Coordinates of C-alpha atoms in Angstrom, one line a residue:
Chain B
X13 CA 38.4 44.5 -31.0
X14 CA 41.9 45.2 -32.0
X15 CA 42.2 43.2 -35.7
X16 CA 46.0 42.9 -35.5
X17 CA 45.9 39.2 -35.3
X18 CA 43.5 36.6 -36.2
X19 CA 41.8 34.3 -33.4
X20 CA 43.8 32.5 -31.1
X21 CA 42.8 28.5 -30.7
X22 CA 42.7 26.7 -27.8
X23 CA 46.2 24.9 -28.6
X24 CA 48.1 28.4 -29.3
X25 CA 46.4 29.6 -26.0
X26 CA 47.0 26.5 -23.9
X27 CA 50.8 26.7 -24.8
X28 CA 51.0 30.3 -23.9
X29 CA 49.5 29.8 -20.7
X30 CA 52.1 27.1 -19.7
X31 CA 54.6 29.7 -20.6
X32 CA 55.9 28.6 -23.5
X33 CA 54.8 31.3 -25.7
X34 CA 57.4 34.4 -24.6
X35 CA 59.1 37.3 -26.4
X36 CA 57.6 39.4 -29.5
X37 CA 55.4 36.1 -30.2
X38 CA 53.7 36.0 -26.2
X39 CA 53.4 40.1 -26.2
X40 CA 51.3 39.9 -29.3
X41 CA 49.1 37.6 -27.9
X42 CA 48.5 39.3 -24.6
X43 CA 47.6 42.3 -26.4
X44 CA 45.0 40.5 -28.4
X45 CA 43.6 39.0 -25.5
X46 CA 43.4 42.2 -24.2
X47 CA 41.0 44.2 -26.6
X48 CA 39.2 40.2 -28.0
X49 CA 36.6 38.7 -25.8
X50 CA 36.2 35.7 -28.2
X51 CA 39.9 34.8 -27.4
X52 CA 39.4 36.1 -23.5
X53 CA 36.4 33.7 -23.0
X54 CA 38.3 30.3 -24.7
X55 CA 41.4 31.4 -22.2
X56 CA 38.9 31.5 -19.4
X57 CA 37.7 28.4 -20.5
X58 CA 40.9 26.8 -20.8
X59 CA 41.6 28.2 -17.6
X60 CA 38.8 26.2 -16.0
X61 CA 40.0 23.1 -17.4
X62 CA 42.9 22.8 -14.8
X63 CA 40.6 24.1 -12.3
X64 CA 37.8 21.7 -12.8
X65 CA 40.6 18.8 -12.9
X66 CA 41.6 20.3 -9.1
X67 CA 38.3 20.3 -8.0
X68 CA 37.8 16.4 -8.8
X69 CA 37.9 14.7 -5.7
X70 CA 40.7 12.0 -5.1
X71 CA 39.2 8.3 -5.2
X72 CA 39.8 6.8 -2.0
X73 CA 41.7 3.1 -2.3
X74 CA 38.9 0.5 -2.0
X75 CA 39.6 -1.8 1.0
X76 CA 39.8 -4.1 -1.4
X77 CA 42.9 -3.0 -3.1
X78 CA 44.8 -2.1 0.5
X79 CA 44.0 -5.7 1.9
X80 CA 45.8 -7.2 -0.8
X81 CA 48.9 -4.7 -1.1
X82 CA 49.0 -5.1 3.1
X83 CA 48.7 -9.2 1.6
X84 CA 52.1 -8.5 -1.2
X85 CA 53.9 -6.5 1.3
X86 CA 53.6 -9.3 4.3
X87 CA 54.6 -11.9 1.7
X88 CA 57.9 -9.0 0.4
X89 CA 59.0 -8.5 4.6
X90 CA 58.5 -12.3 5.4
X91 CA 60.7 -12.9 1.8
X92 CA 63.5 -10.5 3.0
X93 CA 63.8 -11.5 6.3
X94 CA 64.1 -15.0 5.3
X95 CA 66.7 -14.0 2.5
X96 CA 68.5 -12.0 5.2
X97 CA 68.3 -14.7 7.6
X98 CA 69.4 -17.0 5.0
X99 CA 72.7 -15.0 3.4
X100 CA 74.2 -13.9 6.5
X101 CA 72.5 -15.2 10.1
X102 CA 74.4 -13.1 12.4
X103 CA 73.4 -9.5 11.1
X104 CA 69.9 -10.6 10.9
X105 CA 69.7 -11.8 13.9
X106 CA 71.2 -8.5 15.2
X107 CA 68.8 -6.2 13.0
X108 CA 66.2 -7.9 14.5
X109 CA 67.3 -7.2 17.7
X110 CA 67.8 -3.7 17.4
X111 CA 64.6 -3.2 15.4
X112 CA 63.0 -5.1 18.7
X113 CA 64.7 -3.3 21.3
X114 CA 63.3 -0.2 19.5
X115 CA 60.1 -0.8 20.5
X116 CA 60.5 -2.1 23.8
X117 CA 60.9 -5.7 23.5
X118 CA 63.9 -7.6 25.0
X119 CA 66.9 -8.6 22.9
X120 CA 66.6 -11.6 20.8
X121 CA 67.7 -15.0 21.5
X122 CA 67.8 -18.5 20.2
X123 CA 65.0 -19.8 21.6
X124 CA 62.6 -17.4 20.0
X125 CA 62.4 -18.5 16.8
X126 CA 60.0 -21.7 17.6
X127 CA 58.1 -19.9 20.0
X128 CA 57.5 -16.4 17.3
X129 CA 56.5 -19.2 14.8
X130 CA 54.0 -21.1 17.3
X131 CA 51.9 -17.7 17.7
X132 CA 52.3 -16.4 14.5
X133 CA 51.2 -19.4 12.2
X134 CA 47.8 -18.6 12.9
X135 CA 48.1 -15.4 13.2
X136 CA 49.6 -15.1 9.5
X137 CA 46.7 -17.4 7.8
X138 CA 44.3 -14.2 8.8
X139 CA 47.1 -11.9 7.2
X140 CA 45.9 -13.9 4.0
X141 CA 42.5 -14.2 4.6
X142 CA 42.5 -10.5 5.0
X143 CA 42.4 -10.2 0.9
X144 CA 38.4 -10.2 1.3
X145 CA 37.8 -14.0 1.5
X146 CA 36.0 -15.6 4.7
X147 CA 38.3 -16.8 7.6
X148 CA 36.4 -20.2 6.9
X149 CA 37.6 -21.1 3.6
X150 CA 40.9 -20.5 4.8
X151 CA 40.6 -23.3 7.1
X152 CA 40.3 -25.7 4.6
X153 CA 43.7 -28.1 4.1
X154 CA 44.1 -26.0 1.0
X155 CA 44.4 -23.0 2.8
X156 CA 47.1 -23.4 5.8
X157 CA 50.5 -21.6 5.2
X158 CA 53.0 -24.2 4.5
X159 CA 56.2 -24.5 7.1
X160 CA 58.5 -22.6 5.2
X161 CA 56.3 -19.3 4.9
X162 CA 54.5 -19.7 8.2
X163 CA 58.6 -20.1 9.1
X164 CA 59.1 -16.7 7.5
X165 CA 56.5 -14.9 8.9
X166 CA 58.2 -15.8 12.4
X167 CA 61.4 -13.9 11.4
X168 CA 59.3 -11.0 10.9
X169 CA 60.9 -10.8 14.7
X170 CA 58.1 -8.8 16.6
X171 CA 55.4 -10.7 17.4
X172 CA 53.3 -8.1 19.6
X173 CA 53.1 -5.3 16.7
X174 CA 52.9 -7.1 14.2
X175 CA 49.8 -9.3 15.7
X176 CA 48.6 -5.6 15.8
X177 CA 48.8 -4.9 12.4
X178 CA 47.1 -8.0 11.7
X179 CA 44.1 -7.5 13.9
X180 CA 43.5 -4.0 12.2
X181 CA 43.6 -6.3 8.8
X182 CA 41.2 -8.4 9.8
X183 CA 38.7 -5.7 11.4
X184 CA 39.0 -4.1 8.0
X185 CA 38.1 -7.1 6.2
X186 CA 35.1 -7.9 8.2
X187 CA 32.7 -5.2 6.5
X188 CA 32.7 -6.3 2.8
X189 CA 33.1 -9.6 3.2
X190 CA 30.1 -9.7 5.2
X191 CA 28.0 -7.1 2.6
X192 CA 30.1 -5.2 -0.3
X193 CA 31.9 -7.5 -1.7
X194 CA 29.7 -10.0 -4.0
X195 CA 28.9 -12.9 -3.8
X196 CA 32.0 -15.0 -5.9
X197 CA 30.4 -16.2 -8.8
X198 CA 30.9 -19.6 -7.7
X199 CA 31.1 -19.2 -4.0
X200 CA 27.0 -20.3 -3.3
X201 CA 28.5 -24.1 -4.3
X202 CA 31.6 -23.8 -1.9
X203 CA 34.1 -23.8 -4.2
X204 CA 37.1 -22.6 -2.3
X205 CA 39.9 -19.9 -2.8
X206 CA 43.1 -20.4 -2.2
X207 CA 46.2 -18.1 -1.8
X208 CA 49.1 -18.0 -4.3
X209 CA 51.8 -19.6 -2.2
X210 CA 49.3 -23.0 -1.4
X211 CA 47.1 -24.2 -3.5
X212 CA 45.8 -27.5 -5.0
X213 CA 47.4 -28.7 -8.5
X214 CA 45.6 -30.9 -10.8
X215 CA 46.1 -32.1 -14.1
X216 CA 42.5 -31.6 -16.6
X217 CA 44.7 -32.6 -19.8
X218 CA 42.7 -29.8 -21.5
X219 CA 43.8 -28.5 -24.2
X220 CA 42.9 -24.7 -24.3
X221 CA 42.0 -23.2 -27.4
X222 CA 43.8 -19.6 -29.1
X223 CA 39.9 -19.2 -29.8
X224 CA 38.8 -16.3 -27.2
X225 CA 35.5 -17.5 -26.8
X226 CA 36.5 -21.3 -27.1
X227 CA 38.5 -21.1 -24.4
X228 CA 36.1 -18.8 -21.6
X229 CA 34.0 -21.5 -21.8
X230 CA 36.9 -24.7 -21.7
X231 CA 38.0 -22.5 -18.1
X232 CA 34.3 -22.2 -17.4
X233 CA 34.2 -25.9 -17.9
X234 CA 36.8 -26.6 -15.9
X235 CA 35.9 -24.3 -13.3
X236 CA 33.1 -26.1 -12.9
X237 CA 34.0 -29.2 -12.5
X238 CA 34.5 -29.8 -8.8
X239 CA 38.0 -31.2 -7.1
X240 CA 36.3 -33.8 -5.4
X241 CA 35.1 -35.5 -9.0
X242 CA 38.4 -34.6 -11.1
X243 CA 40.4 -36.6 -13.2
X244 CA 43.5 -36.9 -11.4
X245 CA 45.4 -34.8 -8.8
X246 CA 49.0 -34.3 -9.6
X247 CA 51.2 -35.3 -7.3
X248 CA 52.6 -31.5 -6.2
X249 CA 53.6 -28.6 -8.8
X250 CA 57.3 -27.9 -9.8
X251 CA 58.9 -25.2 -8.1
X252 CA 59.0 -23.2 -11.1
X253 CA 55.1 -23.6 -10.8
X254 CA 54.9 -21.8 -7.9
X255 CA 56.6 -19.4 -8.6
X256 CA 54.6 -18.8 -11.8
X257 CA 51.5 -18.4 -9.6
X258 CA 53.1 -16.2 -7.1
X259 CA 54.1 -13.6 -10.3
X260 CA 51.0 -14.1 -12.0
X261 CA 48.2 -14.2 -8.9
X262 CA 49.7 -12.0 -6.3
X263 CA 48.0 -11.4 -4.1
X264 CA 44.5 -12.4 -5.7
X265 CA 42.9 -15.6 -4.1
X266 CA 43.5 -18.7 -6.3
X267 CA 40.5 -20.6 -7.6
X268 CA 42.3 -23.0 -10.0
X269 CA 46.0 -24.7 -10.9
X270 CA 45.8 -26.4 -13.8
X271 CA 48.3 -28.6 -15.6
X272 CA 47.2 -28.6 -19.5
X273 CA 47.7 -27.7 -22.8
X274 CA 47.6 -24.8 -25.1
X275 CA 47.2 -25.1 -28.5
X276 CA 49.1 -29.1 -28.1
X277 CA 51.6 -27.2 -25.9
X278 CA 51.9 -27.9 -22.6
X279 CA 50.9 -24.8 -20.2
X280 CA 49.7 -23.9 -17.2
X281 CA 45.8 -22.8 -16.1
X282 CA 45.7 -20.3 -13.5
X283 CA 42.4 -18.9 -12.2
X284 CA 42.4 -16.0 -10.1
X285 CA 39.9 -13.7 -8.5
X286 CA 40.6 -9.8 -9.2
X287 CA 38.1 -7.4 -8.1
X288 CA 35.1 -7.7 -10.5
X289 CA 35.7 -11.5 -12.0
X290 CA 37.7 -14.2 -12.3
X291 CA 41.1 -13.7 -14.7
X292 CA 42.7 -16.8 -16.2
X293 CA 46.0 -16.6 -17.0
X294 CA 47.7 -19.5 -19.6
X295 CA 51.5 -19.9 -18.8
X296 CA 54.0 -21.5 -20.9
X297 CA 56.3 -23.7 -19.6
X298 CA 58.9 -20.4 -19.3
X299 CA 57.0 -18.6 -16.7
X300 CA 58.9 -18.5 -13.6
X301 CA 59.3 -15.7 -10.3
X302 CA 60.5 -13.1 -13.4
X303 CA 59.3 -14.0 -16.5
X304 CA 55.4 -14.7 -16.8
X305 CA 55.4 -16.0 -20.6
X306 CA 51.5 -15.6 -20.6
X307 CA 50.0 -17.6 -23.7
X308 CA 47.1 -16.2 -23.2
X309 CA 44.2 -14.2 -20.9
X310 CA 41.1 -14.8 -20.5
X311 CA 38.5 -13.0 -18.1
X312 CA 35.7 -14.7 -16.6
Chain D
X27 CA 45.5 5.9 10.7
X28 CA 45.8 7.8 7.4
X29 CA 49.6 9.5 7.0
X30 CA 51.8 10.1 9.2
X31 CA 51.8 11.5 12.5
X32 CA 52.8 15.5 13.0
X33 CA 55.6 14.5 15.0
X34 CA 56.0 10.8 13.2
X35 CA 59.6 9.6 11.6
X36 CA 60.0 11.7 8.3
X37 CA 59.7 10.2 5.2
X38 CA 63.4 9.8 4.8
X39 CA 63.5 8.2 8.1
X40 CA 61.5 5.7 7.4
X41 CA 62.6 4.2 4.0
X42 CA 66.4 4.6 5.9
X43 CA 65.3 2.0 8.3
X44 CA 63.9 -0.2 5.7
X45 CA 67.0 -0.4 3.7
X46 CA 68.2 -0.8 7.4
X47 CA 66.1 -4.0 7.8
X48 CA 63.5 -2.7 10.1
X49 CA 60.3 -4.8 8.9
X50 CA 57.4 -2.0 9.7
X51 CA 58.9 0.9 8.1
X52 CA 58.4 0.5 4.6
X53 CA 54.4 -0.4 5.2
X54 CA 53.9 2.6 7.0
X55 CA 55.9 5.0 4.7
X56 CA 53.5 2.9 1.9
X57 CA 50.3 3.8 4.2
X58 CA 50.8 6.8 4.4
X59 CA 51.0 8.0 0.7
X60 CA 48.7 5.3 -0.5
X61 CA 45.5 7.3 -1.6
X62 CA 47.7 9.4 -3.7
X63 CA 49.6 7.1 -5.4
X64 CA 46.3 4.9 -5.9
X65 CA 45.0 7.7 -7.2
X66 CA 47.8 8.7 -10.1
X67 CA 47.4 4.8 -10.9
X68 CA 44.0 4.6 -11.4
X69 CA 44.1 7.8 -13.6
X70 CA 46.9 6.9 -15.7
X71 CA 45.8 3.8 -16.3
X72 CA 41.5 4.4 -16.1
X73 CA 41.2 0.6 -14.8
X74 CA 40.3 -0.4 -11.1
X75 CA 42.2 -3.9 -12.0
X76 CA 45.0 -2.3 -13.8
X77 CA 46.0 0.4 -11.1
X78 CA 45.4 -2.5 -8.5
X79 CA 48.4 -4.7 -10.4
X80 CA 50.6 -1.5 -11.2
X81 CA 50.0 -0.5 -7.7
X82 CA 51.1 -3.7 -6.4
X83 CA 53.9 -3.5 -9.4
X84 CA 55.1 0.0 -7.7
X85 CA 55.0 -1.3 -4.6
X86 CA 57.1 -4.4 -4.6
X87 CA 59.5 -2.3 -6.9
X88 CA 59.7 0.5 -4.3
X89 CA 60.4 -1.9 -1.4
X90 CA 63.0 -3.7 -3.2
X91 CA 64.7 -1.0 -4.9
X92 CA 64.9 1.1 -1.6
X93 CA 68.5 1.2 -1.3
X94 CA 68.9 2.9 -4.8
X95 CA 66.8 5.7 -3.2
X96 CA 69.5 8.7 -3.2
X97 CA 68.0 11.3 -1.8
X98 CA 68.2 14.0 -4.6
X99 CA 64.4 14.0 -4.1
X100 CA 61.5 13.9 -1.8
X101 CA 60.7 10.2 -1.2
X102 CA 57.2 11.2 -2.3
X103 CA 58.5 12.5 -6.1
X104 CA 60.4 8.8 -6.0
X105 CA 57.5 7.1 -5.3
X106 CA 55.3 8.9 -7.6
X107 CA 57.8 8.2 -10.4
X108 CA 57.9 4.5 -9.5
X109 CA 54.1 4.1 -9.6
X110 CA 53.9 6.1 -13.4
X111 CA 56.7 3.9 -14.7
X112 CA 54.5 0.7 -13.4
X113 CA 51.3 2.2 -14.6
X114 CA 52.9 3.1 -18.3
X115 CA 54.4 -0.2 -18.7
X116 CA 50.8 -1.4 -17.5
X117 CA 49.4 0.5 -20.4
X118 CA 52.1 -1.0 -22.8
X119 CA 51.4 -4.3 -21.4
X120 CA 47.8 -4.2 -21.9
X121 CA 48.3 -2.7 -26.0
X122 CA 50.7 -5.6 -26.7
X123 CA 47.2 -7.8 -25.8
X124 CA 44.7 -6.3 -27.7
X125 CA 41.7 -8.5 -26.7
X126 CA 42.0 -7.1 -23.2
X127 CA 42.2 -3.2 -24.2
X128 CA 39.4 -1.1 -23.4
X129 CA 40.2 0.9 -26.7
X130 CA 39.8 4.7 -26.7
X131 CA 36.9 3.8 -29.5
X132 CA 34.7 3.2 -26.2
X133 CA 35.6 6.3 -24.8
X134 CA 35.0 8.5 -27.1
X135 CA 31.6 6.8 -28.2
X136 CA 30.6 7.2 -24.5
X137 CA 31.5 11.1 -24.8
X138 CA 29.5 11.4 -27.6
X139 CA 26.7 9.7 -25.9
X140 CA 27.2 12.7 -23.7
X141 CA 27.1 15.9 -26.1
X142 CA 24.0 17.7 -26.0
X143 CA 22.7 15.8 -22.4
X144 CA 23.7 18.3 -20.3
X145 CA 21.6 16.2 -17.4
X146 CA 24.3 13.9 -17.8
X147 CA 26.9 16.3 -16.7
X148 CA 26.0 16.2 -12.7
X149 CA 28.6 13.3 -11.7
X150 CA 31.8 15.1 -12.7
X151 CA 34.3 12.7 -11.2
X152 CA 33.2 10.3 -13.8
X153 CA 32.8 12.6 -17.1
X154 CA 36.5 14.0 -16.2
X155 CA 37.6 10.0 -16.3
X156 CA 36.0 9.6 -19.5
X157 CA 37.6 12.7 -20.7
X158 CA 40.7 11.7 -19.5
X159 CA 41.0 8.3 -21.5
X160 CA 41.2 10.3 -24.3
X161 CA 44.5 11.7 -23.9
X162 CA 47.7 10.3 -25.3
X163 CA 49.0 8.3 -22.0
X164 CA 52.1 10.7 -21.4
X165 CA 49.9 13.8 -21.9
X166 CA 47.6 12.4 -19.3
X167 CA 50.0 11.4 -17.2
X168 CA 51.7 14.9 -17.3
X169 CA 48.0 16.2 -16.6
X170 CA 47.2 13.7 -13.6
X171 CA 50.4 14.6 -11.6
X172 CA 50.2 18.4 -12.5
X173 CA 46.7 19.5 -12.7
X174 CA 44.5 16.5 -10.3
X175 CA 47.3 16.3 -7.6
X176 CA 48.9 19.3 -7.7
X177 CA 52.8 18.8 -8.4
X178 CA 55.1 21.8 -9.3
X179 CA 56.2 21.3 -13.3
X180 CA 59.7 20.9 -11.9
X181 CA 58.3 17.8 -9.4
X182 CA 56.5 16.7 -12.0
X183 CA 59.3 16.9 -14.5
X184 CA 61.3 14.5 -12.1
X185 CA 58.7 12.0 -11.5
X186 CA 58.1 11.5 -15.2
X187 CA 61.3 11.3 -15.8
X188 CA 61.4 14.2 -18.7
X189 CA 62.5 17.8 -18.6
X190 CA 60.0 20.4 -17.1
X191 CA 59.5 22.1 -20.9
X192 CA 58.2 19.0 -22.1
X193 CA 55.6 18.5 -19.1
X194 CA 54.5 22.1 -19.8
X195 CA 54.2 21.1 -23.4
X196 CA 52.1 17.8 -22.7
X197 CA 49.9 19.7 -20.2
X198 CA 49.4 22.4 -22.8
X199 CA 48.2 19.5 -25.3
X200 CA 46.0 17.8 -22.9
X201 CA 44.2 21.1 -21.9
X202 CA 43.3 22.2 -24.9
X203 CA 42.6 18.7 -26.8
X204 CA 40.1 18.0 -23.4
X205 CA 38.5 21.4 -23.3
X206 CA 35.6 20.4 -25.9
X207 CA 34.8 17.3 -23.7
X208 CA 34.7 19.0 -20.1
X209 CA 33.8 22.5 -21.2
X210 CA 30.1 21.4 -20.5
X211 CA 31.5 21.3 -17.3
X212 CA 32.1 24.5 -16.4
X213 CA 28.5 25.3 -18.1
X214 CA 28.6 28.9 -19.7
X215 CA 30.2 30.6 -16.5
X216 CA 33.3 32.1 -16.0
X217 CA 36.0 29.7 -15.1
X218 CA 36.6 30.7 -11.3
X219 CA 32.9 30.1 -11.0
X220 CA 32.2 26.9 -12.3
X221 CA 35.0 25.0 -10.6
X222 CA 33.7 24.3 -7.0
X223 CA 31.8 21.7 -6.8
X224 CA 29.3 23.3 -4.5
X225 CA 28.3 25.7 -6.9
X226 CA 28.5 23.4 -9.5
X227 CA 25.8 21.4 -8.2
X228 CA 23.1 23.2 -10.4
X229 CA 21.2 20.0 -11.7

């Protein structure tokens, strides 16, 4: 052992394997390395550090997780054809033909929108369902697109490919809902999900707590309580409602739209299954498509 | 079903028809990328739900944002950089609300739990994610893209937005503050034997 220098540590060592260590400074430290098996071992060891993190095997996506971004990204095409549709009608209609005649399909023409939004309505209630919850549930009144989306979804232009897509959705959501996913923690008493862009609004009145633990159980309470027996159904959500629960849920199956309080404020309960629980989100009254102004959040 | 065909539309291609207003292209371009840029979310952010939402975050962002795509990288570096700027401002998100953070505290009490037990050291996917949440979230992002999926410092450098001496300096700062923690790891071997995880099945 050469005693020119004292021991390298792991941090020197680290820097001068990214390089970053050159000139007089990087030559004295090769040379140590060179005649100090103390310092040769840590380098080894520091060496095995990036190669142990290569070696870690890349998690696959759950089917979870790709059910509902194939869920977002539906909901993003069917948006942007409408908005396309809407600002300028003649090169939509023309994108669409060219992106149909691309694939084989005859040119567009006036009558197919009706006839694209007859087969696709159903078609696009499984695209929903796909985000892991049964078909059945779906079915409910809660659960059917309303005209304007179903409407969207038809200006997705091809119905043939995009049916395909669909079915491959659905055959992916088969396995865990029948066994991986659990059980919702509610689901044995047929509480229903909903999606984010229909859902039932009702007005509890409660007034949510800034208490953590106060207010897990007033949504508990509430959770529980079922539609049929509660106080008083609102007669439909504002607009900037819905778009709250768009931003805020996603793609993640609705269990509960709330009009209420927080802290004497008025707010906004929003219940939503995510992968391991149920999240509650708060909203103020500023929570909108962009801003969320989340009171509070509460996991349940 | 997973990426793209040999002979498929490039990359480039494909988000050129989206911005063109073709309605499949971006969900394939998305499909086939997607287990790579789950995986950068879910180790920047160490949360299932939180990589799920900046996922989602990205992915919205990406698609909507298309047209600013410019072409002075792959569309795989833009993407990438998209999903570590969602998963960041996840991470800043979830510190601004502290009764949701899972606090390093955890972490590192669950690494402690693990000193001394090397019996506990056979599922190394999980000890390297414990590990990992104890870096500094830029250092461990600079580590995920680098190290775990394998990005040249100057790709790197571009999806993180920084210069490629400062991702050389994070990396240089994650290795050597995560040694002590995964060196158990790599047992008392050499380095270039401990690494594969055949071998490293010794338990």
């Amino acid at each position: 052992m050469r005693g020119q220098m004292t021991h390298l540590d792991s941090s020197v060592l680290a820097e001068f394997r990214a390089g970053l260590i050159t000139g007089r400074r990087g030559a004295r430290i090769t040379a140590h390395l060179a005649g100090c098996d103390r310092c040769r071992a840590l380098d080894d060891q520091l060496a095995g550090v990036s190669a142990l993190l290569a070696s870690v095997p890349a998690p696959a996506m759950p089917d979870s997780v790709a059910q509902r971004l194939d869920t977002v990204l539906a909901a993003e095409v069917a948006a942007r054809a409408e908005a396309a549709g809407r600002d300028d009608p003649e090169r939509a209609g023309s994108d669409r033909s060219r992106a149909r005649k691309a694939h084989g399909h005859r040119a567009a023409h006036r009558g197919f929108r009706p006839l694209a939004l007859r087969v696709l309505a159903p078609v696009a209630v499984v695209v929903l369902a796909a985000g892991g919850y049964g078909l059945s549930r779906l079915a409910s009144p809660g659960g059917q697109m309303t005209a304007s989306s179903a409407g969207s979804a038809a200006a997705l232009g091809r119905p043939s490919s995009t049916a395909a897509g669909v079915s491959r959705a659905a055959s992916r959501a088969e396995a865990p809902v029948a066994s991986a996913v659990p059980s919702p923690l509610k689901g044995a008493d047929g509480l229903p999900r909903y999606t984010a862009s229909n859902f039932p609004f009702v007005a509890s009145g409660t007034n949510f707590s800034s208490n953590q633990a106060v207010r897990k159980q007033q949504v508990e309470n509430d959770l529980n309580v079922r539609p049929t027996s509660r106080p008083s159904q609102a007669p439909s959500p504002t607009s900037a409602v819905r778009e709250c629960v768009l931003n805020l849920a996603g793609g993640h199956p609705v269990l509960l739209v709330e009009s209420a309080f927080f802290e004497g404020r008025p707010a906004t309960l929003i219940v939503v299954q995510t992968g391991q629980g149920e999240t509650a989100w708060i909203a103020g009254p500023g929570c909108s498509a962009t801003n969320r102004d989340v009171l509070a959040t509460t996991s349940v | 079903m997973r990426g793209g065909d040999a002979d498929g539309p490039s990359d480039q291609e494909l988000l050129r028809r989206h911005v063109a207003g073709d309605t499949e292209a971006f969900g394939e371009l998305f499909r086939r990328h997607r287990d790579r840029l789950w995986a950068v979310a879910l180790r920047t952010v160490c949360d299932p739900e939180e990589a799920a939402d900046a996922l989602q975050d990205a992915m919205v962002s990406a698609f909507r944002r298309a047209g600013d795509f410019r072409g002075e990288s792959a569309v795989t570096t833009w993407l990438h950089r998209i999903v570590v700027n969602a998963s960041l401002d996840r991470l800043r998100r979830r510190a601004a609300r502290p009764a949701l953070s899972t606090g390093d505290e955890q972490a590192f009490e669950a690494l402690a739990a693990q000193d001394g037990d090397p019996a506990r050291s056979s599922d190394t996917r999980l000890d390297v994610d414990a590990a990992l949440r104890i870096l500094p979230e830029q250092q461990r992002a600079a580590l995920v893209v680098v190290d775990m999926l394998g990005f040249s410092v100057a790709d790197a450098a571009a999806i993180l937005g920084t210069s490629p001496g400062t991702v050389k300096s994070r990396c240089a700062r994650a290795r050597a503050r995560l040694l002590p923690y995964v060196s158990h790891l790599q047992g008392n071997r050499s380095a270039s034997e401990s690494v594969s995880p055949a071998q490293g099945a010794d338990t």
